[in-house]
Coordinates of C-alpha atoms in Angstrom, one line a residue:
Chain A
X9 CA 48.7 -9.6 18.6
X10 CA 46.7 -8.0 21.5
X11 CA 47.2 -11.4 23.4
X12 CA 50.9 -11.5 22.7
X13 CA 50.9 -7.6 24.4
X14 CA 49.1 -9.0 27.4
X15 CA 51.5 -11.9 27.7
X16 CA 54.4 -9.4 27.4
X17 CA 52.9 -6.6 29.9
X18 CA 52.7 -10.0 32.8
X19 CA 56.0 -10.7 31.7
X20 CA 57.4 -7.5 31.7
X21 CA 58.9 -7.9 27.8
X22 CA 59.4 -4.4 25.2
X23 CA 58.0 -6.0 23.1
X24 CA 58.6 -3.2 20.7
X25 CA 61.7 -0.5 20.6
X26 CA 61.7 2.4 18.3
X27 CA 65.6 3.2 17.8
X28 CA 66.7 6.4 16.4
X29 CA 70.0 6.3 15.1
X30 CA 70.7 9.8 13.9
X31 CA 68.7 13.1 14.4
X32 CA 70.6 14.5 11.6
X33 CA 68.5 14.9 8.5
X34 CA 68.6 16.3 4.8
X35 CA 65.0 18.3 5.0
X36 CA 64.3 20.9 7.4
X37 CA 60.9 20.1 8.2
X38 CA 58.9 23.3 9.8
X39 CA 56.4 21.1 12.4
X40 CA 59.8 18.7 13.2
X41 CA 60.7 18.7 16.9
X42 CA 64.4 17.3 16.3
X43 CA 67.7 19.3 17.0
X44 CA 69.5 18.0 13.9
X45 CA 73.2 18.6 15.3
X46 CA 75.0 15.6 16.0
X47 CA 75.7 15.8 20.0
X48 CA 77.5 11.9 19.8
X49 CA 75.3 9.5 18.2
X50 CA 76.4 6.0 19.5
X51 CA 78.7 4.4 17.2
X52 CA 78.1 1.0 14.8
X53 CA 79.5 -1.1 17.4
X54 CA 77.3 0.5 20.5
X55 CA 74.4 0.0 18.4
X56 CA 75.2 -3.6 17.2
X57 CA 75.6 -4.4 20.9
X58 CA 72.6 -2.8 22.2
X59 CA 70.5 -4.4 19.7
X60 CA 72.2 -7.8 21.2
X61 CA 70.8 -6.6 24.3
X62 CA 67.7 -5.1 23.4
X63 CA 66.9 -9.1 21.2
X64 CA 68.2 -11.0 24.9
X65 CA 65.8 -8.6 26.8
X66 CA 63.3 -10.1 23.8
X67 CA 62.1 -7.5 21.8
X68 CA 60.5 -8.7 18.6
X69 CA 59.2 -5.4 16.7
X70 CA 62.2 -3.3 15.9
X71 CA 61.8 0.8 14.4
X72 CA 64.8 2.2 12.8
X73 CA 64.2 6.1 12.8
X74 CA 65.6 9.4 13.0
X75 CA 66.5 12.0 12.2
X76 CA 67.0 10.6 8.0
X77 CA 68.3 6.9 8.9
X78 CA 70.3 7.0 5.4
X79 CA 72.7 9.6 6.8
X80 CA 74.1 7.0 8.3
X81 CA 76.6 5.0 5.9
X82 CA 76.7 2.1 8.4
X83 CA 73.2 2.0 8.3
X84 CA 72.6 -1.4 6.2
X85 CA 75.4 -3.4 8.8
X86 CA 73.0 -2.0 11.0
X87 CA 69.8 -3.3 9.8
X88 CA 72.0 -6.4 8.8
X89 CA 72.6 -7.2 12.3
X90 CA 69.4 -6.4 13.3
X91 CA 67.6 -9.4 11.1
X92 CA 70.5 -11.8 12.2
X93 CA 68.9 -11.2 15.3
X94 CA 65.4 -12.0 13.5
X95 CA 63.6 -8.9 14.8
X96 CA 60.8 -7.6 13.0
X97 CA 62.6 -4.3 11.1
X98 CA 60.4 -1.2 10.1
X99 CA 62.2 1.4 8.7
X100 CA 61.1 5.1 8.9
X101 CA 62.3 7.5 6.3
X102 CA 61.7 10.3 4.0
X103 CA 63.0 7.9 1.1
X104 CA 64.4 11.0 -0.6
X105 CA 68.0 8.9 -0.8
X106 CA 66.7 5.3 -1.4
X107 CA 67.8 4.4 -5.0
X108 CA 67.3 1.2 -6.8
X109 CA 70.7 -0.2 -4.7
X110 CA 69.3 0.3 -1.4
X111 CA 66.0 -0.7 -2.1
X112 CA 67.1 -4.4 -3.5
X113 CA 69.5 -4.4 -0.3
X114 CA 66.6 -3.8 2.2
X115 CA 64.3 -6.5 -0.2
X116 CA 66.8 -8.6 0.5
X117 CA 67.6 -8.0 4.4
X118 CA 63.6 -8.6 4.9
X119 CA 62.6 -6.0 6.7
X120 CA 59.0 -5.8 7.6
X121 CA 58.1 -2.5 6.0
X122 CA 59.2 1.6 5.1
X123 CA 57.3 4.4 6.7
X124 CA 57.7 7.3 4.4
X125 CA 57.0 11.1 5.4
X126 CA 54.6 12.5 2.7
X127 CA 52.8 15.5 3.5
X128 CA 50.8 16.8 0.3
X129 CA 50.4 15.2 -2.9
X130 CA 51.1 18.1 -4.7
X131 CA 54.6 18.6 -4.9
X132 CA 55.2 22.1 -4.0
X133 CA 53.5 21.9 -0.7
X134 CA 55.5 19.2 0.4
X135 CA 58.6 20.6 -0.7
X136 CA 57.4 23.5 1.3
X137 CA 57.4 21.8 4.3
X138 CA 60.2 20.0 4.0
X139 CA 62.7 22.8 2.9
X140 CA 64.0 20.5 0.1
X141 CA 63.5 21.5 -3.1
X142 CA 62.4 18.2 -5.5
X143 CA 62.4 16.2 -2.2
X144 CA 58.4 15.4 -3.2
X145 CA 60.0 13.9 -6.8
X146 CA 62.8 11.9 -4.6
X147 CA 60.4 10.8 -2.0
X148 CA 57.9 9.3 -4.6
X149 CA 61.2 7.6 -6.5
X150 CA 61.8 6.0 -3.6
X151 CA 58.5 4.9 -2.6
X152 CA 58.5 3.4 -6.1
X153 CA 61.8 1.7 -6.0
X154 CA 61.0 0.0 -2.8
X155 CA 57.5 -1.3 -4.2
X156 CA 58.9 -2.5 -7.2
X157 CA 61.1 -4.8 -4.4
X158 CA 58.2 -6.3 -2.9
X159 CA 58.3 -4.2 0.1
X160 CA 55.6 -2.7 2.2
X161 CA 55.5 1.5 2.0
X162 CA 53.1 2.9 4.6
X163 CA 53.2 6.6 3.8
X164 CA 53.1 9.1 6.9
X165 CA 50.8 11.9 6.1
X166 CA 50.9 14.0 9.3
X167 CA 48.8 17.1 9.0
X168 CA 49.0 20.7 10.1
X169 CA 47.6 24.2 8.7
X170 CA 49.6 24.2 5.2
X171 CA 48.1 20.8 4.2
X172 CA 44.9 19.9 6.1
X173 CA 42.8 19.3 3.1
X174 CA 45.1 16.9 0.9
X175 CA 44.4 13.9 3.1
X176 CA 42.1 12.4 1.0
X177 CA 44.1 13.0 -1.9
X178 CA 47.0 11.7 -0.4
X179 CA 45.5 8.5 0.4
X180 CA 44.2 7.9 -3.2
X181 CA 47.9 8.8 -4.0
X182 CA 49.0 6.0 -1.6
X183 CA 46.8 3.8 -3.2
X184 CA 48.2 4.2 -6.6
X185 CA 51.7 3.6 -5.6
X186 CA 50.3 0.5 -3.6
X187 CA 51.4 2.0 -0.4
X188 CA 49.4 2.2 2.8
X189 CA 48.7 5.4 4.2
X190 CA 48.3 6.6 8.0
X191 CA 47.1 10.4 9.1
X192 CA 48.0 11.8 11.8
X193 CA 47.0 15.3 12.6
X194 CA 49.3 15.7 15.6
X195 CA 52.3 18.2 16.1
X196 CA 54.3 17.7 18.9
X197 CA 56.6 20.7 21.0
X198 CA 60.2 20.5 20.1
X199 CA 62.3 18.6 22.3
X200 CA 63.9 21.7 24.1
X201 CA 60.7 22.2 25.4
X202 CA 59.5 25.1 22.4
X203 CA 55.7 25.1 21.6
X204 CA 56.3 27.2 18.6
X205 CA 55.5 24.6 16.2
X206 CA 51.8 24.1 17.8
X207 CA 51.1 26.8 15.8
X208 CA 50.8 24.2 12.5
X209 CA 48.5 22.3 14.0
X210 CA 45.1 22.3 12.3
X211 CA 42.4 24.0 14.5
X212 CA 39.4 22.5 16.5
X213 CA 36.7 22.8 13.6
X214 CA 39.6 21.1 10.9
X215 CA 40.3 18.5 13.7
X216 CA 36.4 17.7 14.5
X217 CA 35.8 17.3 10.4
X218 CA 38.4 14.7 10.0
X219 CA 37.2 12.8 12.5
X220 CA 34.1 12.5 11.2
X221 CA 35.0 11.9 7.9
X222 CA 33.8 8.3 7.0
X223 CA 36.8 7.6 3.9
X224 CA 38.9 8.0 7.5
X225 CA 36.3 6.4 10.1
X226 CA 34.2 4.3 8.6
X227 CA 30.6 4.8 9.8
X228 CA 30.7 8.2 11.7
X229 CA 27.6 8.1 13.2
X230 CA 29.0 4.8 15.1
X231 CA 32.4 5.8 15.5
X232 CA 31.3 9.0 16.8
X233 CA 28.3 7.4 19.4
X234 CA 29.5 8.5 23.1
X235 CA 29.7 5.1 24.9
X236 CA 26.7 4.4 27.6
X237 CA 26.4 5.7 30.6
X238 CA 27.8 8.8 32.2
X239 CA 31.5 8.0 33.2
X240 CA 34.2 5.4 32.0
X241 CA 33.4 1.9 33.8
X242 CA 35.7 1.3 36.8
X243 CA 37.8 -1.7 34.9
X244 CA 38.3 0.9 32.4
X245 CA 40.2 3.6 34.6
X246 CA 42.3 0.6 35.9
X247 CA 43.7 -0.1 32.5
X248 CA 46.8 1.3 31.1
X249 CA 47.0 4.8 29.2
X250 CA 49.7 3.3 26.9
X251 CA 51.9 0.7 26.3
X252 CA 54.8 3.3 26.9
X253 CA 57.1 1.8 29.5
X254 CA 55.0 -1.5 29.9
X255 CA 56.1 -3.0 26.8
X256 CA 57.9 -0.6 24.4
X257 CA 59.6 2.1 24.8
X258 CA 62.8 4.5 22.9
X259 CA 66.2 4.8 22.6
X260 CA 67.8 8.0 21.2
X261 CA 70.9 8.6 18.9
X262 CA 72.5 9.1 22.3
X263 CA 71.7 6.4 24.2
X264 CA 69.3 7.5 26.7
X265 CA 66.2 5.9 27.0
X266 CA 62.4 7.1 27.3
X267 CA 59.1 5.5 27.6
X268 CA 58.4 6.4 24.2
X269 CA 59.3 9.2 21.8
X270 CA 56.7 11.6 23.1
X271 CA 57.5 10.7 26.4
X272 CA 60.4 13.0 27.8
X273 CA 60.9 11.4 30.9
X274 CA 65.0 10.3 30.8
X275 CA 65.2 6.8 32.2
X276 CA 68.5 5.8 31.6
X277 CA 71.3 5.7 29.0
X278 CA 72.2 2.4 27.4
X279 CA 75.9 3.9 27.6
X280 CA 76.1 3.8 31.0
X281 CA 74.2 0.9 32.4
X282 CA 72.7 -2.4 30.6
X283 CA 69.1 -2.0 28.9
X284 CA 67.7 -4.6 30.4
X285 CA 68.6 -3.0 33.8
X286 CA 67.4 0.8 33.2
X287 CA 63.6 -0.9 31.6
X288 CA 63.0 -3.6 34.8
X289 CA 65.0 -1.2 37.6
X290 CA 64.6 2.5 36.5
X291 CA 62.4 4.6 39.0
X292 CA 61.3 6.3 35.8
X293 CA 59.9 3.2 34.6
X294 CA 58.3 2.3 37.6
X295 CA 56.3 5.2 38.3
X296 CA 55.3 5.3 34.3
X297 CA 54.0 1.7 35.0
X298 CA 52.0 3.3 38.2
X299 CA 49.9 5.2 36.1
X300 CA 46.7 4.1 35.0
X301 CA 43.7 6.0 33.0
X302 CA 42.5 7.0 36.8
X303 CA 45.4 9.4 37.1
X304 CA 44.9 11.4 33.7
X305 CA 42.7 14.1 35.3
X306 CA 39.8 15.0 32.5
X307 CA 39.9 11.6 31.1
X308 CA 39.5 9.9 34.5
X309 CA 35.6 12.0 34.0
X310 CA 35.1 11.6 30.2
X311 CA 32.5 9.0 28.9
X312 CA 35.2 8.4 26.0
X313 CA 37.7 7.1 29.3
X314 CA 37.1 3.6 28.1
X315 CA 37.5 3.7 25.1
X316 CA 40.1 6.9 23.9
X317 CA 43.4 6.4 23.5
X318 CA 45.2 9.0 25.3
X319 CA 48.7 10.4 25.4
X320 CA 50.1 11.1 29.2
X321 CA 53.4 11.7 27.5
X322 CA 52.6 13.9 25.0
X323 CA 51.1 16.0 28.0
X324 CA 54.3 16.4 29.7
X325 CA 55.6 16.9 26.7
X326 CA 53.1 20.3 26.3
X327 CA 56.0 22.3 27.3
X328 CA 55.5 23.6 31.1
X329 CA 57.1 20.2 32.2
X330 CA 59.9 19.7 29.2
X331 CA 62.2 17.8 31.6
X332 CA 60.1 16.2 33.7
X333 CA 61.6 14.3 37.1
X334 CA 59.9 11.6 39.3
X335 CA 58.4 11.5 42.2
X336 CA 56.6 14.2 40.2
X337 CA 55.7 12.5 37.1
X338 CA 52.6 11.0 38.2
X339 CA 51.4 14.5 39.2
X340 CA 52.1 16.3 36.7
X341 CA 50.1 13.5 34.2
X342 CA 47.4 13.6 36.9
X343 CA 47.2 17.6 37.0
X344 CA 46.9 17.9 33.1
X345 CA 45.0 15.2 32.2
X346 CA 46.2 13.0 29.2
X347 CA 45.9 14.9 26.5
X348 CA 46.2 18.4 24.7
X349 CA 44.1 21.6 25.8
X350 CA 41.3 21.5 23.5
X351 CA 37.4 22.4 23.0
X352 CA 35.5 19.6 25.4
X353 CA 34.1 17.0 23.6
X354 CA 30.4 18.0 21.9
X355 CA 27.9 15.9 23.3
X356 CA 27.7 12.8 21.5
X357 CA 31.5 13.8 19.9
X358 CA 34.2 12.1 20.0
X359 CA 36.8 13.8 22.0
X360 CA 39.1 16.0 20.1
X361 CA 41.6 16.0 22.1
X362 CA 45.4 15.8 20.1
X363 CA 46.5 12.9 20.8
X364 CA 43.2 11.0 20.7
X365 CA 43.4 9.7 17.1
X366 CA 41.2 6.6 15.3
X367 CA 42.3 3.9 16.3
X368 CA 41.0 0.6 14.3
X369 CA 42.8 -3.0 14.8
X370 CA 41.5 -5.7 12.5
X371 CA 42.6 -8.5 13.8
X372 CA 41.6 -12.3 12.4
X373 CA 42.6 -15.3 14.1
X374 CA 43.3 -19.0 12.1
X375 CA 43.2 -22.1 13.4
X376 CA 44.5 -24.9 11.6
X377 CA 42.3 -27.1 11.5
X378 CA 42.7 -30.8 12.9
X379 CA 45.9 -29.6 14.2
X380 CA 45.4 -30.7 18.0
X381 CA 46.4 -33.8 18.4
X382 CA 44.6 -36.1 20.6
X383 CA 44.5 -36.0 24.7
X384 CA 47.3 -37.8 26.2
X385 CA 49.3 -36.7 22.8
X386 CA 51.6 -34.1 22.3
X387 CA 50.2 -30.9 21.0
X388 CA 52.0 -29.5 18.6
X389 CA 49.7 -26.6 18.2
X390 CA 50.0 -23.0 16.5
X391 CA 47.8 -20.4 16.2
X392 CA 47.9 -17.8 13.2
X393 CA 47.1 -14.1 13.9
X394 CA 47.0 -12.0 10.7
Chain B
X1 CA 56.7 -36.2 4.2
X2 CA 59.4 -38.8 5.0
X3 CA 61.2 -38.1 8.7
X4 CA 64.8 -38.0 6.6
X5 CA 64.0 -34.8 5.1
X6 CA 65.4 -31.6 6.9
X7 CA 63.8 -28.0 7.7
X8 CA 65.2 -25.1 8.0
X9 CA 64.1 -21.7 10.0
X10 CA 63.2 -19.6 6.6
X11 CA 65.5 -16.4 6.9
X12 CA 62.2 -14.3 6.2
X13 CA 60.8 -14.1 9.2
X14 CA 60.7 -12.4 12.4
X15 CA 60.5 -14.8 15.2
X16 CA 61.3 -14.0 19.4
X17 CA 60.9 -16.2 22.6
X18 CA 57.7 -14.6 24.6
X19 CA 58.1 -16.6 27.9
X20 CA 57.2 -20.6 26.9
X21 CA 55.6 -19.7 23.4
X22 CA 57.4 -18.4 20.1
X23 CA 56.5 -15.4 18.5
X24 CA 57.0 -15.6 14.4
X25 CA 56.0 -13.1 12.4
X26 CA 56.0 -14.0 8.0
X27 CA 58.0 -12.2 5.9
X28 CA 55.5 -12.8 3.0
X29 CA 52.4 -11.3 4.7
X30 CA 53.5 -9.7 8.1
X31 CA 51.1 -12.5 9.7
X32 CA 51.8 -13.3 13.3
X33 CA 51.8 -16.8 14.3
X34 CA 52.4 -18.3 18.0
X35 CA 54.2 -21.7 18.5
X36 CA 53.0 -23.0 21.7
X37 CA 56.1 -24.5 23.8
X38 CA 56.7 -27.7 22.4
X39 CA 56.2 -26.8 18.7
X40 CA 58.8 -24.1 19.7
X41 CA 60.7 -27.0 20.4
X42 CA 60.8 -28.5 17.5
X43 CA 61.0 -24.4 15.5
X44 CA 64.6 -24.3 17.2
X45 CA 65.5 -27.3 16.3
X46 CA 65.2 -26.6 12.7
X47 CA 68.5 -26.0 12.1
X48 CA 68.5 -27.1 8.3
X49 CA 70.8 -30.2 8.9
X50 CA 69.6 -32.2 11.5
X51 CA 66.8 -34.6 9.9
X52 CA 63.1 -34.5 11.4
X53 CA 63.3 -38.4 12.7
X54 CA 66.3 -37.2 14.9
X55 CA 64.7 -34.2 15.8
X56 CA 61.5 -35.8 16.9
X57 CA 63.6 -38.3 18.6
X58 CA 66.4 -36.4 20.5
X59 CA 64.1 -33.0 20.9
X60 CA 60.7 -34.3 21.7
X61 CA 60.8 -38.2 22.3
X62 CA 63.5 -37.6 24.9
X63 CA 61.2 -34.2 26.7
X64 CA 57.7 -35.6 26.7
X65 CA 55.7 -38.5 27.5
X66 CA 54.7 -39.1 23.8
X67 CA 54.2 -42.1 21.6
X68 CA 56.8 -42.1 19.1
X69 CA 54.8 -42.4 16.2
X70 CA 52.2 -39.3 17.4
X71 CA 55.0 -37.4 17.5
X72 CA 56.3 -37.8 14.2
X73 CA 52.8 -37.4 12.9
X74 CA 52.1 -34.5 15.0
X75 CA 55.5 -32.7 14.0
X76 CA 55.2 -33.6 10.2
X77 CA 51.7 -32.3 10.3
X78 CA 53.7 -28.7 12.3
X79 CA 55.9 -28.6 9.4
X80 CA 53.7 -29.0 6.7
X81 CA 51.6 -26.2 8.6
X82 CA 54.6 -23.8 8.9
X83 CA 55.9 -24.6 5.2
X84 CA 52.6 -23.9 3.9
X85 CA 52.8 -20.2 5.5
X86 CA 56.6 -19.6 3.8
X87 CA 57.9 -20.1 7.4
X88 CA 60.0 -23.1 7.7
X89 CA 61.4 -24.5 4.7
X90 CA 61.5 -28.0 4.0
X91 CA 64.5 -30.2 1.5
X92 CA 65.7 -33.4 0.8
X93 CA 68.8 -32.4 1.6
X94 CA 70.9 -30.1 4.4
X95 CA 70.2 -26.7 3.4
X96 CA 73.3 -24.5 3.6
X97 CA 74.4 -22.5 6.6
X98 CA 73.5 -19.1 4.8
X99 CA 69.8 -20.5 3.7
X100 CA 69.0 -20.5 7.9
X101 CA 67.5 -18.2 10.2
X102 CA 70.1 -17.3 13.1
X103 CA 67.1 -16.9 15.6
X104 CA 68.2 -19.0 18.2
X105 CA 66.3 -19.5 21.7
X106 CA 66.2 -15.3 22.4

């Protein structure tokens, strides 16, 4: 996978396009950063043409989001169109409207897996975050119906103050339902710039004892070991913060498009000129695909500069720059380093910074074997990455 | 595997054009696989109803300086590679236009 990346950051490929089709929604989330009016989400037939597009500018990973994707009743032509197109479909949902129907639907239509939004295992915490009353019931229904079909579940279990400690038992909920399970203790401002949600998110001490807890990290003390010597090595700081902007980015329910969905940097709308256009001519894009890990000011310092992975769009996301503009992009991701304001990394810590989270890719590589022909002959030759 | 048989791009994959090579990802398992360019070759020319023999001979014979019979070899061996993964799907006789991927050369 990570050589497939590199081939498509030379070539200049989005690889991967997160697609939200709605921001409506039926729960009313308190740490959600959505406007959930409808301001003129693009119709079936923009989307079915931008996905033509967005498959000829060869993207392969496809995420259908919102917003609640099932809002949408043209939702399965949608995702219908999207596999003629043989893209790589994950789904994200809260599931609370997936019955046994939609679930054989999506089975059939093969897409790659469900993300589902689950925030306690107890159902009265979740409920109280979502404002929907038996949503925690509908959501686990769902997660069931679409297991029973064969397909992949990965549960979203994003964190703040209400339901910090449940993690674990989330997780071993996951498990039972054979789902996967991801946390994520990051809360994002609102998209009209508000920071009043940050006030969910779990504080320093809660953040430091998750990432040290080995069910999450494996073996803490080595996940935790500050990297030798005193500063990030130079190849390091020349290598991208993200792949925001180099090969994937976002499209919203409106058309416009952004490095990524924490990146608030407007770099065109798919309405008004051609996708492929706005992601290989857009200034935005350009001066996104200037920035390297030298320009995030604090990380460009931090012994964890190799090795973090760091957010420069959640930054200008932090609120004092909602909208930003270029030329002052790069600045502003240089002035306030790449991540959220938090306590400096302890010696020997890793760096607790928001949007530094464990990051762990397994990756195994199959050859088959006696597969190369001999020299002269052709060489019909695959490799497997699983 | 006899060179009359036909194969078909299985409708349960993912699969996209990265520059030369082919990027298919497997519906059963999510693994990613990488056709280099000419076994993408042969991956678009499974179109379920042209047989392997006359895909070997009109899409690879007639590109590259290759021994007939290597090829055949080299592209039965491919298929029975792919097949084995739930990739491409393999019959004695043309599959219908429903059973195939519609993953061109994007």
């Amino acid at each position: 996978m990570r050589e497939m990346g590199a081939k498509a950051l030379r070539l200049g490929i989005p690889l991967s396009v997160h697609l939200d089709l709605t921001y409506r929604c039926n729960e009313r989330c308190v740490h959600c950063y959505l406007d959930h009016d409808d301001h003129g989400e693009m119709t079936l037939a923009e989307i079915t043409a931008l996905l033509d597009q967005l498959a000829e500018a060869g993207v392969f990973f496809l995420i259908l989001s919102g917003g609640e994707i099932f809002l949408r009743p043209d939702l399965f032509t949608i995702v219908e169109h999207a596999r003629k197109l043989s893209f790589s479909v994950k789904l994200k949902t809260n599931a609370v409207m997936i019955r046994r129907t939609k679930a054989e639907r999506l089975a059939a239509l093969g897409v790659d897996s469900v993300q589902v939004s689950v925030y306690s295992h107890r159902a009265e915490v979740h409920d109280s975050i979502t404002k929907l009353p038996g949503s925690f019931r509908r959501t686990v229904e769902g997660i069931r119906l679409l297991r029973e079909n064969g397909i992949r579940v990965s549960i979203a279990n994003v964190l703040m103050k209400g339901n910090a400690g449940d993690h674990r038992d989330v997780r071993a909920f996951a498990a039972s339902l054979g789902a996967d399970c991801t946390v994520d203790p990051t809360i994002t401002p609102m998209m009209d710039g508000s920071r009043s949600v940050l006030d969910l998110n779990i504080d320093a001490q809660a953040l430091r004892d998750l990432m040290r807890d080995p069910t999450l990290v494996g073996d803490v003390d080595a996940y935790c070991a500050p990297p030798a010597g005193p500063l990030a090595d130079q190849d390091a700081l020349e290598t991208l913060p993200c792949s925001a902007g180099h090969t994937a980015c976002y499209i919203s329910p409106y058309g416009d498009v952004y490095p990524c969905v924490q990146f608030p940097l407007p770099c065109g709308n798919v309405r008004r000129a051609p996708f492929q256009e706005i992601w290989r001519d857009s200034p935005q894009f350009k001066d996104v695909r200037s920035i390297t890990v030298h320009d995030l000011n604090g990380c460009s310092t931090c012994v964890h500069g190799g090795s973090c992975s760091r957010c420069p769009g959640a930054r200008v996301h932090g609120g004092r720059h909602a909208r930003p503009v270029t030329p002052g992009l790069r600045e502003i991701v240089r002035a306030h380093g790449g991540g959220f304001a938090q306590p400096a990394p302890e010696e020997g810590s890793r760096c607790t910074a928001r949007s530094c989270r464990p990051s762990r890719v397994a990756r195994r590589r199959i050859e088959i074997p006696g597969f190369l022909a001999e020299p002269g002959a052709l060489k019909l030759r695959i490799a497997a990455i699983s | 595997m006899s060179g009359k048989r036909f194969v078909a791009r299985s409708t349960r994959v993912a699969a996209r054009m990265i520059g030369d090579e082919t990027m298919i990802m497997s519906g059963a398992d999510s693994s990613l696989f990488s056709l280099n360019a000419t076994a993408s070759v042969l991956w678009h020319a499974a179109d379920g109803v042209t047989p392997i023999a006359a895909i070997v001979e009109r899409e690879i014979c007639s590109r590259f300086d290759v021994d007939p019979d290597v090829a055949m070899r080299d592209a039965i061996e491919l298929i029975d590679a792919l097949a084995s993964h739930g990739i491409l799907q393999v019959a004695d006789a043309p599959f219908a236009a429903t059973d195939v991927a519609a993953e061109g050369k994007r």
